[in-house]
PDB file of C-alpha atoms in Angstrom:
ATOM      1  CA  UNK E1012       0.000   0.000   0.000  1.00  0.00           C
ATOM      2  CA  UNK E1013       1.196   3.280  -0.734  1.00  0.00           C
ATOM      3  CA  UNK E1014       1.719   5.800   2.120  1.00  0.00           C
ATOM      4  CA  UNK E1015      -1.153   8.318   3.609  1.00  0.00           C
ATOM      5  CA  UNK E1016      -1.431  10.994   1.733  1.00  0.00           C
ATOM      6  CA  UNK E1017      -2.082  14.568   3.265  1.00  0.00           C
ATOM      7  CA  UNK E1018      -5.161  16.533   3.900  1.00  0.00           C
ATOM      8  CA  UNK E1019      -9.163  14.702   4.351  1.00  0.00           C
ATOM      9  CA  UNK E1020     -10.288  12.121   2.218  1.00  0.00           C
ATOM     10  CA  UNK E1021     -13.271  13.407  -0.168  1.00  0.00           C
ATOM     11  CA  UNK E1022     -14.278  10.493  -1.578  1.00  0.00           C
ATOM     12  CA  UNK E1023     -12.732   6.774  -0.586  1.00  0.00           C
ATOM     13  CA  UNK E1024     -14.556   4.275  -3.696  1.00  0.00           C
ATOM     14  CA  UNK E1025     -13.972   0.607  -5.059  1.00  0.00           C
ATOM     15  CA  UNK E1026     -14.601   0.304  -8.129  1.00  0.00           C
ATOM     16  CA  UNK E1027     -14.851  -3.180  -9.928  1.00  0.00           C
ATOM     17  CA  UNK E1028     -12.844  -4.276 -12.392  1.00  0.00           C
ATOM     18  CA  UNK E1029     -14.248  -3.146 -15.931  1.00  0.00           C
ATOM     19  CA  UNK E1030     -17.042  -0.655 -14.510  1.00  0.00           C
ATOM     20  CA  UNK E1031     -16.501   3.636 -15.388  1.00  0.00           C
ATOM     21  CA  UNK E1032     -15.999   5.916 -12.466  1.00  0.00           C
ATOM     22  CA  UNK E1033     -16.292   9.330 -12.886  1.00  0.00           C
ATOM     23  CA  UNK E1034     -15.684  12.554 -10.772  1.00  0.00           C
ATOM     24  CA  UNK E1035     -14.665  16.192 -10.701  1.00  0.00           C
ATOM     25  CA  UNK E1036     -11.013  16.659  -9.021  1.00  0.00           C
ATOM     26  CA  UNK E1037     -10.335  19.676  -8.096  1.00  0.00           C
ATOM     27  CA  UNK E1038      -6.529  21.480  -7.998  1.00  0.00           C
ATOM     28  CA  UNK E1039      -4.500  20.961  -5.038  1.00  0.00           C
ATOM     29  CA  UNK E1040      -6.476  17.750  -4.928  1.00  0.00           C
ATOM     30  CA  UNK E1041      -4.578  13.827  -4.690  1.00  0.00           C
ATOM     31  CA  UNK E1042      -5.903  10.976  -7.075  1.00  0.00           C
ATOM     32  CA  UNK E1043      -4.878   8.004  -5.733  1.00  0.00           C
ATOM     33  CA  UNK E1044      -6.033   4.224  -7.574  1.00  0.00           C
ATOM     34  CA  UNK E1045      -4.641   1.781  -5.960  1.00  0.00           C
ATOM     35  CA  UNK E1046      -5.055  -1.890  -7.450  1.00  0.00           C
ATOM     36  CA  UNK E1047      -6.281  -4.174  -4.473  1.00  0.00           C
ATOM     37  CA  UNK E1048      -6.623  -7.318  -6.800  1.00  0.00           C
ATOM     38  CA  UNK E1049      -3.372  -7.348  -8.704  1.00  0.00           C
ATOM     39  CA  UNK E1050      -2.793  -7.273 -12.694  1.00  0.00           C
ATOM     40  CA  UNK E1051      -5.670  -5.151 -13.503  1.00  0.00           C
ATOM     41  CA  UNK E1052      -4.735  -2.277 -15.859  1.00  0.00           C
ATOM     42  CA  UNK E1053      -6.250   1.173 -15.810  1.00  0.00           C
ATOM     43  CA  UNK E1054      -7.801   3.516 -18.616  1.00  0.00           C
ATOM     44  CA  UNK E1055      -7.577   7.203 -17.519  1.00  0.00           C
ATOM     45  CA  UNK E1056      -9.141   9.905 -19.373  1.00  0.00           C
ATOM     46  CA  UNK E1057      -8.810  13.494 -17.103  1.00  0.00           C
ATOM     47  CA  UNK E1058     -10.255  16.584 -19.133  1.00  0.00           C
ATOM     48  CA  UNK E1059      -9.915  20.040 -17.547  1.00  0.00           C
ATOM     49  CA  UNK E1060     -13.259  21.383 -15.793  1.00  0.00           C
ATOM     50  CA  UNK E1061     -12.720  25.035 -17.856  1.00  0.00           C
ATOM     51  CA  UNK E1062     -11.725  23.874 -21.164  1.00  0.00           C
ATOM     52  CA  UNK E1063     -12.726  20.611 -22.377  1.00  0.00           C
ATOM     53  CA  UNK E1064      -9.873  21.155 -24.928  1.00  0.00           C
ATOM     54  CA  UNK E1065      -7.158  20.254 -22.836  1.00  0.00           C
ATOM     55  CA  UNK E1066      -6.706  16.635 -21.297  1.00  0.00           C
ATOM     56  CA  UNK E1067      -4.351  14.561 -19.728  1.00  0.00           C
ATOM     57  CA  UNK E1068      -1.602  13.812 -22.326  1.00  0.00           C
ATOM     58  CA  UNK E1069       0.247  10.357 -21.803  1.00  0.00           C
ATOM     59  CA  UNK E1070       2.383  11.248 -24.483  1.00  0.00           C
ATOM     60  CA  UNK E1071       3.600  14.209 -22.916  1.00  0.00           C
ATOM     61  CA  UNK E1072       3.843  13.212 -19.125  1.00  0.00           C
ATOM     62  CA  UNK E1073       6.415  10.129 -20.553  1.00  0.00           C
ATOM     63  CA  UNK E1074       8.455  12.518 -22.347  1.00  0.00           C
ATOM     64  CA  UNK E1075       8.909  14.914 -19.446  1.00  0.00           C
ATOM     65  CA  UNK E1076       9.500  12.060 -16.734  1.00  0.00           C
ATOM     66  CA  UNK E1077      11.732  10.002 -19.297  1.00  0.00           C
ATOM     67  CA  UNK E1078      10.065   7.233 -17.843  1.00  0.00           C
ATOM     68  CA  UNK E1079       6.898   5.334 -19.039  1.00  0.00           C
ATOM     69  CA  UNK E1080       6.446   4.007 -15.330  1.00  0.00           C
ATOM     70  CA  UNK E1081       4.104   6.515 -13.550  1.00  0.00           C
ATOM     71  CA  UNK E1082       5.058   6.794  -9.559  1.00  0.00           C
ATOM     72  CA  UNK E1083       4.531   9.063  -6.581  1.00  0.00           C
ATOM     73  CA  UNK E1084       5.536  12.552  -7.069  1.00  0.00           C
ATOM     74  CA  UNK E1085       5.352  11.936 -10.986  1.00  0.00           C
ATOM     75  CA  UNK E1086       4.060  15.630 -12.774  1.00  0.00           C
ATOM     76  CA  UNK E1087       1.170  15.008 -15.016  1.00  0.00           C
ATOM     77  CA  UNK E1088       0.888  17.092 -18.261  1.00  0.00           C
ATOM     78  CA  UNK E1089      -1.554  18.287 -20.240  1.00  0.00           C
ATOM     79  CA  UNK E1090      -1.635  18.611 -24.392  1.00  0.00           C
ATOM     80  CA  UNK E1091      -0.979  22.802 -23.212  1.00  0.00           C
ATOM     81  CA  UNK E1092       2.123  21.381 -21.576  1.00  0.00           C
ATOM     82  CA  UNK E1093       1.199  22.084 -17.926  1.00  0.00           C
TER      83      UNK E1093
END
């Protein structure tokens, strides 16, 4: 298990494997998934509230971390680069 994270929990969900989740999170905010079963691979789509233009960009978040393993403290980018 990863380690606590700071400030309240706002939401603590299981989800099951192969059903959608969807919510708003806010910045400043922590998303943390956490696999409890083992091997099950997630599809992440993040799209911000203002401008439905810009989303999450895997593409760009490897290239800045040189890595394509995501861990804690990784910087997620954008398609804007931010």
């Amino acid at each position: 298990m990863t380690p606590d994270l700071p400030g309240a929990v706002r939401l603590d969900e299981i989800v099951p494997a192969r059903a959608p989740w969807t919510s708003v999170v806010r910045k400043g905010e922590t998303l943390r998934i956490v696999d409890l079963e083992g091997n099950q691979a997630v599809d992440f789509l993040m799209y911000a509230l203002e401008d439905d233009t810009e989303r999450y960009s895997a593409q760009d978040t490897i290239a800045a971390q040189e890595n394509i393993f995501l861990r804690t403290g990784a910087r997620l980018l954008s398609n804007e680069g931010r």
